[in-house]
């Protein structure tokens, strides 16, 4: 019932073969960038909070070669649509829709006064799209890494993440925070990426245990972050902060939120309560991890889920079902929804020896309830964006 993670070697081989078949020549570059799962710290990366994601063993891989022209030609195995457009400055949104991730990243290099040569590319992915696992950030970071390879210039990990985030804002219309692109760019094997979203500094928190497994369960219920739910939550938090009258959520306590209650509507109050609580929970989870107190980590994960369901209202019946079912299974330490919500995936921390049974029980229960199976896989913290 546990879906396997294809190895990076087999993905690289497939991407190279597909490139050769499509373009009739050999790829000269292979760029990979992973998706992410967030252990805790949800919907607070745009609130100066702390978040704790890690790069997962599911990636986007691009096989490419310069083509000696001023144009990109890109094909993928997730759609038949080809992207063909100029690499010259003045990039604008266009079709197909997915080409905007490439256009946005190329635009970012132009903003840094770098020229991008024309190239051919074949893109494949082991990362399910629309699963709340940052397939778009992975694509953006993979394209940015590819362009570093094409130009022979490294722009730096932080710069790459910021460039990718701006592509998401300006070319995909999602006003996201920094978590996804940081996780994809900074990810390292065996390390969680603790991001201080006020300072913009990442810190690696080791998580390298054979006795524990992290399961990712994709509900296969898809969400569109650009359809308003995400932006409206972001707006709620801005309204909440204005009512509290502080410059940053990091300086706000629950007592401050309570004191400003009369200046907020009921929804804004609940959104604010989530932000302050989730920042505290994330700090608590990092302290617990450093002490190897996984019971406490699990407790905080459940609390995070409840807050996202009740106060932030970004969960859905499918996510709630997976978390509730997991919480009753032997060997499960903690579970919560992960990512933007409105569908997508849950993250479950469990005992390694029971992971397969837990996954099987989750599939069975979910299928009985909703009539279709979720996809469940395990992932340890894995490497971030890189050239292969
Ligand atoms: C999406 C966004 C992130 C973050 C999460 C919620 O994944 O892209 O920046 O806000 O939602 O934590």
Coordinates of C-alpha atoms and ligand atoms in Angstrom, one line a residue:
X1 CA 0.0 0.0 0.0
X2 CA 3.1 2.2 0.4
X3 CA 3.8 3.7 -3.0
X4 CA 7.5 3.5 -3.8
X5 CA 9.7 6.6 -4.6
X6 CA 11.4 6.1 -7.9
X7 CA 15.1 6.5 -7.6
X8 CA 16.8 9.7 -8.9
X9 CA 18.9 7.5 -11.2
X10 CA 15.8 5.9 -12.8
X11 CA 14.2 9.3 -13.2
X12 CA 17.3 10.8 -14.7
X13 CA 17.5 8.0 -17.2
X14 CA 13.8 8.4 -18.2
X15 CA 14.2 12.1 -18.6
X16 CA 17.2 11.6 -20.8
X17 CA 15.5 9.0 -22.9
X18 CA 12.4 11.2 -23.3
X19 CA 14.5 14.1 -24.3
X20 CA 16.4 12.1 -26.9
X21 CA 13.1 10.8 -28.4
X22 CA 11.5 14.2 -28.5
X23 CA 14.5 16.3 -29.7
X24 CA 16.6 13.7 -31.6
X25 CA 19.8 14.6 -29.7
X26 CA 21.4 14.0 -26.2
X27 CA 20.6 16.2 -23.2
X28 CA 23.7 17.9 -21.8
X29 CA 22.2 19.0 -18.5
X30 CA 19.9 17.4 -15.9
X31 CA 18.4 19.5 -13.2
X32 CA 16.4 18.1 -10.2
X33 CA 14.3 19.9 -7.6
X34 CA 12.2 18.2 -4.9
X35 CA 8.7 19.0 -3.6
X36 CA 8.3 19.5 0.2
X37 CA 6.2 18.4 3.1
X38 CA 5.7 20.7 6.1
X39 CA 6.0 19.0 9.5
X40 CA 4.5 21.9 11.3
X41 CA 4.1 25.7 11.0
X42 CA 1.2 26.2 8.6
X43 CA 0.0 29.4 7.0
X44 CA 2.4 31.4 9.0
X45 CA 5.3 31.8 6.5
X46 CA 3.6 35.0 5.3
X47 CA 3.2 36.1 9.0
X48 CA 6.9 36.3 9.9
X49 CA 6.5 32.9 11.6
X50 CA 8.7 29.8 11.9
X51 CA 8.0 26.9 9.6
X52 CA 9.5 23.4 9.5
X53 CA 9.3 21.8 6.1
X54 CA 11.7 19.3 4.4
X55 CA 12.5 18.4 0.9
X56 CA 10.9 15.0 0.0
X57 CA 12.1 12.1 -2.2
X58 CA 9.8 13.1 -5.0
X59 CA 11.2 15.5 -7.6
X60 CA 10.9 17.3 -10.8
X61 CA 13.7 16.5 -13.2
X62 CA 14.5 18.4 -16.4
X63 CA 16.7 17.0 -19.2
X64 CA 17.9 19.8 -21.4
X65 CA 20.4 21.2 -23.9
X66 CA 21.1 24.6 -25.3
X67 CA 19.6 24.9 -28.8
X68 CA 21.6 27.9 -30.2
X69 CA 18.5 30.0 -30.7
X70 CA 16.6 32.7 -28.7
X71 CA 13.8 30.3 -27.9
X72 CA 12.7 27.7 -25.4
X73 CA 11.1 24.5 -26.5
X74 CA 9.8 22.4 -23.6
X75 CA 7.8 19.2 -23.4
X76 CA 6.6 17.3 -20.4
X77 CA 5.1 13.9 -19.7
X78 CA 2.1 15.3 -17.8
X79 CA 0.5 17.0 -20.8
X80 CA 0.9 16.9 -24.6
X81 CA 1.1 20.7 -24.8
X82 CA 4.4 22.1 -25.8
X83 CA 5.8 25.4 -24.5
X84 CA 7.6 27.4 -27.2
X85 CA 8.5 31.0 -26.5
X86 CA 11.3 33.5 -26.7
X87 CA 13.9 33.7 -23.9
X88 CA 14.6 37.4 -24.5
X89 CA 13.7 40.1 -21.9
X90 CA 10.2 41.4 -21.5
X91 CA 8.8 38.0 -20.5
X92 CA 5.0 37.9 -20.2
X93 CA 2.4 35.4 -19.1
X94 CA 1.3 33.0 -21.9
X95 CA 0.1 29.6 -22.7
X96 CA 0.2 26.7 -22.0
X97 CA -0.5 27.6 -18.4
X98 CA 2.4 25.6 -17.0
X99 CA 4.9 27.5 -19.2
X100 CA 4.4 30.4 -16.9
X101 CA 6.6 28.8 -14.3
X102 CA 9.4 28.8 -16.9
X103 CA 8.6 32.3 -18.1
X104 CA 8.5 33.6 -14.6
X105 CA 11.9 32.1 -13.7
X106 CA 13.5 33.3 -16.9
X107 CA 12.1 36.8 -16.1
X108 CA 13.8 36.6 -12.7
X109 CA 17.2 36.0 -14.4
X110 CA 16.6 39.0 -16.6
X111 CA 15.8 41.1 -13.6
X112 CA 19.3 40.1 -12.3
X113 CA 20.7 41.3 -15.6
X114 CA 21.6 37.8 -16.7
X115 CA 21.1 36.5 -20.3
X116 CA 19.4 33.2 -20.7
X117 CA 20.3 31.2 -23.8
X118 CA 17.7 29.3 -25.8
X119 CA 17.2 25.7 -24.8
X120 CA 15.3 22.5 -25.4
X121 CA 13.9 20.7 -22.3
X122 CA 11.9 17.6 -21.3
X123 CA 10.3 17.8 -17.9
X124 CA 9.3 14.8 -15.9
X125 CA 8.1 14.5 -12.3
X126 CA 7.6 11.9 -9.5
X127 CA 5.7 14.5 -7.5
X128 CA 1.9 14.4 -7.7
X129 CA 0.6 17.8 -8.9
X130 CA -2.2 19.6 -6.9
X131 CA -1.3 17.5 -3.8
X132 CA -0.1 20.3 -1.6
X133 CA 3.5 19.1 -2.0
X134 CA 4.8 22.1 -3.9
X135 CA 5.1 20.7 -7.4
X136 CA 5.1 24.3 -8.7
X137 CA 7.9 25.4 -6.4
X138 CA 9.8 22.3 -7.5
X139 CA 9.4 23.2 -11.1
X140 CA 10.5 26.7 -10.5
X141 CA 13.5 25.7 -8.6
X142 CA 14.4 23.0 -11.2
X143 CA 14.2 25.6 -14.0
X144 CA 16.3 28.1 -12.0
X145 CA 18.9 25.4 -11.4
X146 CA 18.9 24.4 -15.1
X147 CA 19.5 28.0 -16.1
X148 CA 22.3 28.2 -13.6
X149 CA 23.8 25.2 -15.4
X150 CA 23.2 26.7 -18.9
X151 CA 24.8 30.0 -17.9
X152 CA 27.5 28.6 -15.7
X153 CA 26.6 31.0 -13.0
X154 CA 25.3 30.1 -9.5
X155 CA 23.0 32.8 -8.1
X156 CA 23.0 31.3 -4.5
X157 CA 20.4 29.2 -2.8
X158 CA 18.5 32.0 -1.1
X159 CA 18.5 34.1 -4.2
X160 CA 17.2 31.1 -6.2
X161 CA 14.4 30.6 -3.7
X162 CA 13.4 34.3 -3.8
X163 CA 13.5 34.3 -7.6
X164 CA 11.3 31.2 -7.7
X165 CA 8.8 32.8 -5.2
X166 CA 8.5 35.9 -7.3
X167 CA 7.8 33.8 -10.4
X168 CA 5.0 32.2 -8.4
X169 CA 3.6 35.6 -7.4
X170 CA 3.9 37.3 -10.7
X171 CA 3.4 34.5 -13.3
X172 CA 1.1 32.1 -11.4
X173 CA -0.9 34.6 -9.4
X174 CA -0.3 32.8 -6.1
X175 CA 0.7 35.2 -3.3
X176 CA 2.6 32.5 -1.5
X177 CA 5.1 32.8 1.4
X178 CA 8.6 31.6 1.2
X179 CA 8.3 28.1 2.6
X180 CA 8.0 25.9 -0.5
X181 CA 10.8 27.5 -2.5
X182 CA 13.1 27.5 0.5
X183 CA 12.4 23.9 1.2
X184 CA 13.0 22.9 -2.4
X185 CA 16.2 25.0 -2.7
X186 CA 17.8 24.4 0.7
X187 CA 16.7 20.8 1.4
X188 CA 19.4 18.4 2.6
X189 CA 19.4 14.7 3.3
X190 CA 18.4 13.9 6.9
X191 CA 17.6 17.6 7.7
X192 CA 14.4 19.5 8.3
X193 CA 14.6 23.1 7.2
X194 CA 13.6 25.4 10.0
X195 CA 12.8 28.8 8.4
X196 CA 12.7 32.0 10.3
X197 CA 10.3 33.8 7.9
X198 CA 11.1 37.2 9.6
X199 CA 14.8 37.1 9.1
X200 CA 14.7 34.9 6.0
X201 CA 17.3 32.6 7.5
X202 CA 17.1 28.8 7.3
X203 CA 18.5 26.5 10.0
X204 CA 19.0 22.8 9.5
X205 CA 17.4 20.6 12.2
X206 CA 18.6 17.0 11.9
X207 CA 16.0 14.3 11.5
X208 CA 17.7 11.1 10.7
X209 CA 16.1 8.2 12.6
X210 CA 15.7 4.6 11.5
X211 CA 13.0 4.0 14.1
X212 CA 10.6 6.7 12.8
X213 CA 8.9 7.2 9.4
X214 CA 7.1 10.2 8.0
X215 CA 4.2 9.2 5.8
X216 CA 2.6 11.5 3.2
X217 CA -1.0 10.8 2.3
X218 CA -2.3 12.5 -0.8
X219 CA -6.1 12.8 -0.6
X220 CA -6.2 13.2 -4.4
X221 CA -8.7 16.0 -3.8
X222 CA -7.2 19.0 -5.6
X223 CA -7.1 22.6 -4.7
X224 CA -6.4 25.7 -6.7
X225 CA -4.5 28.2 -4.5
X226 CA -5.1 31.0 -7.0
X227 CA -8.9 30.7 -6.6
X228 CA -9.1 33.0 -3.7
X229 CA -9.0 30.8 -0.5
X230 CA -5.3 31.4 0.1
X231 CA -5.3 35.1 -0.7
X232 CA -8.3 35.6 1.6
X233 CA -6.6 33.9 4.5
X234 CA -3.6 36.1 3.9
X235 CA -5.8 39.2 4.0
X236 CA -7.4 38.0 7.2
X237 CA -4.0 37.8 8.9
X238 CA -3.1 41.3 7.7
X239 CA -6.4 42.6 9.1
X240 CA -5.7 40.8 12.4
X241 CA -2.2 42.3 12.7
X242 CA -3.6 45.8 11.9
X243 CA -6.2 45.4 14.7
X244 CA -3.5 44.3 17.2
X245 CA -1.5 47.3 16.1
X246 CA 2.0 45.6 16.0
X247 CA 4.5 45.6 13.1
X248 CA 5.1 41.8 13.2
X249 CA 3.2 38.7 14.3
X250 CA 6.4 37.7 16.1
X251 CA 5.8 40.4 18.6
X252 CA 2.2 39.4 19.2
X253 CA 1.0 37.3 22.2
X254 CA -2.3 35.6 22.6
X255 CA -3.1 38.2 25.3
X256 CA -2.6 40.9 22.6
X257 CA -5.0 39.2 20.3
X258 CA -7.6 38.8 23.2
X259 CA -7.1 42.5 24.0
X260 CA -7.8 43.5 20.4
X261 CA -10.9 41.2 20.1
X262 CA -13.4 44.1 20.0
X263 CA -11.6 45.6 17.1
X264 CA -11.9 42.5 14.9
X265 CA -14.7 40.5 13.5
X266 CA -15.1 36.9 14.7
X267 CA -13.4 35.4 11.7
X268 CA -10.3 37.7 12.0
X269 CA -10.1 36.8 15.6
X270 CA -10.0 33.1 14.9
X271 CA -7.4 33.5 12.1
X272 CA -5.3 35.6 14.5
X273 CA -5.5 33.0 17.2
X274 CA -4.2 30.4 14.7
X275 CA -1.2 32.5 13.7
X276 CA -0.1 33.1 17.3
X277 CA -0.7 29.5 18.4
X278 CA 1.0 28.0 15.3
X279 CA 4.1 30.1 15.8
X280 CA 4.3 28.9 19.4
X281 CA 3.6 25.3 18.4
X282 CA 6.4 25.3 15.8
X283 CA 8.9 26.7 18.3
X284 CA 7.7 24.0 20.7
X285 CA 8.1 21.3 18.1
X286 CA 11.7 22.3 17.3
X287 CA 12.6 22.2 21.0
X288 CA 10.9 18.8 21.4
X289 CA 12.7 17.4 18.4
X290 CA 16.0 18.6 19.7
X291 CA 15.2 16.6 22.9
X292 CA 13.9 13.6 20.9
X293 CA 10.5 14.1 22.6
X294 CA 8.4 12.8 19.8
X295 CA 5.3 12.4 21.8
X296 CA 5.3 16.2 22.3
X297 CA 5.9 16.7 18.5
X298 CA 2.9 14.5 17.8
X299 CA 0.7 16.3 20.3
X300 CA 1.6 19.7 18.6
X301 CA 0.9 18.2 15.2
X302 CA -2.7 17.3 16.2
X303 CA -3.2 20.7 17.8
X304 CA -2.0 22.3 14.6
X305 CA -4.5 20.3 12.6
X306 CA -7.3 21.3 14.9
X307 CA -6.4 24.9 14.6
X308 CA -6.2 24.8 10.8
X309 CA -9.6 23.0 10.7
X310 CA -11.5 25.2 13.2
X311 CA -9.8 28.6 13.3
X312 CA -8.1 28.9 9.9
X313 CA -10.7 26.8 8.0
X314 CA -8.4 25.4 5.4
X315 CA -9.0 21.7 6.0
X316 CA -11.6 19.5 4.3
X317 CA -13.4 16.3 5.1
X318 CA -10.8 14.1 3.3
X319 CA -7.9 15.6 5.3
X320 CA -9.9 15.4 8.6
X321 CA -10.7 11.8 7.9
X322 CA -7.0 10.8 7.3
X323 CA -5.9 12.7 10.5
X324 CA -8.6 11.3 12.7
X325 CA -8.2 7.7 11.4
X326 CA -4.4 8.0 11.8
X327 CA -4.8 9.2 15.4
X328 CA -6.5 5.9 16.4
X329 CA -3.9 3.6 14.8
X330 CA -1.2 1.9 16.8
X331 CA 2.3 3.3 16.1
X332 CA 1.1 6.8 15.0
X333 CA 2.7 9.6 16.9
X334 CA 1.1 12.6 15.2
X335 CA -0.7 13.7 12.1
X336 CA -1.9 16.9 10.5
X337 CA -2.8 18.4 7.1
X338 CA 0.2 19.9 5.4
X339 CA 0.6 22.7 2.9
X340 CA -2.0 25.2 1.8
X341 CA -5.0 22.9 2.4
X342 CA -8.4 22.8 0.7
X343 CA -7.4 19.3 -0.3
X344 CA -3.8 18.0 -0.8
X345 CA -2.0 15.9 1.7
X346 CA -1.5 15.0 5.3
X347 CA 1.8 14.3 7.1
X348 CA 1.9 11.5 9.7
X349 CA 4.8 10.8 12.0
X350 CA 4.9 7.1 13.0
X351 CA 7.0 4.2 14.2
X352 CA 8.9 2.8 11.3
X353 CA 8.1 -0.8 11.9
X354 CA 4.3 -0.1 11.8
X355 CA 4.4 2.3 8.8
X356 CA 3.2 -0.3 6.2
X357 CA 0.3 -1.4 8.4
X358 CA -0.6 2.2 9.1
X359 CA -0.6 3.1 5.4
X360 CA -2.8 0.0 4.6
X361 CA -5.3 0.9 7.3
X362 CA -5.5 4.5 6.1
X363 CA -6.1 3.4 2.5
X364 CA -8.8 1.0 3.5
X365 CA -10.6 3.4 5.7
X366 CA -10.4 6.3 3.2
X367 CA -11.6 4.2 0.3
X368 CA -14.5 3.0 2.3
X369 CA -15.5 6.5 3.2
X370 CA -14.9 8.3 -0.2
X371 CA -14.9 5.6 -2.8
X372 CA -11.3 6.1 -4.0
X373 CA -7.9 5.5 -2.6
X374 CA -5.4 8.0 -1.4
X375 CA -1.8 7.7 -2.5
X376 CA 0.6 7.1 0.5
X377 CA 4.3 7.2 0.4
X378 CA 7.1 7.6 3.0
X379 CA 9.9 10.1 2.7
X380 CA 12.9 11.0 4.7
X381 CA 14.3 14.5 4.4
X382 CA 16.1 14.6 1.0
X383 CA 18.4 16.7 -1.1
X384 CA 17.3 20.0 -2.5
X385 CA 17.6 21.5 -6.0
X386 CA 20.8 20.5 -7.8
X387 CA 22.3 19.6 -11.2
X388 CA 22.9 15.9 -11.6
Ligands
LIG1 C1 1.3 27.1 0.3 C2 2.2 28.3 0.1 C3 3.2 28.4 1.2 C4 2.5 28.4 2.6 C5 1.6 27.2 2.7 C6 0.8 27.2 3.9 O1 2.0 26.0 0.2 O2 2.8 28.3 -1.1 O3 3.9 29.6 1.1 O4 1.9 29.6 2.9 O5 0.7 27.2 1.6 O6 1.6 27.0 5.0

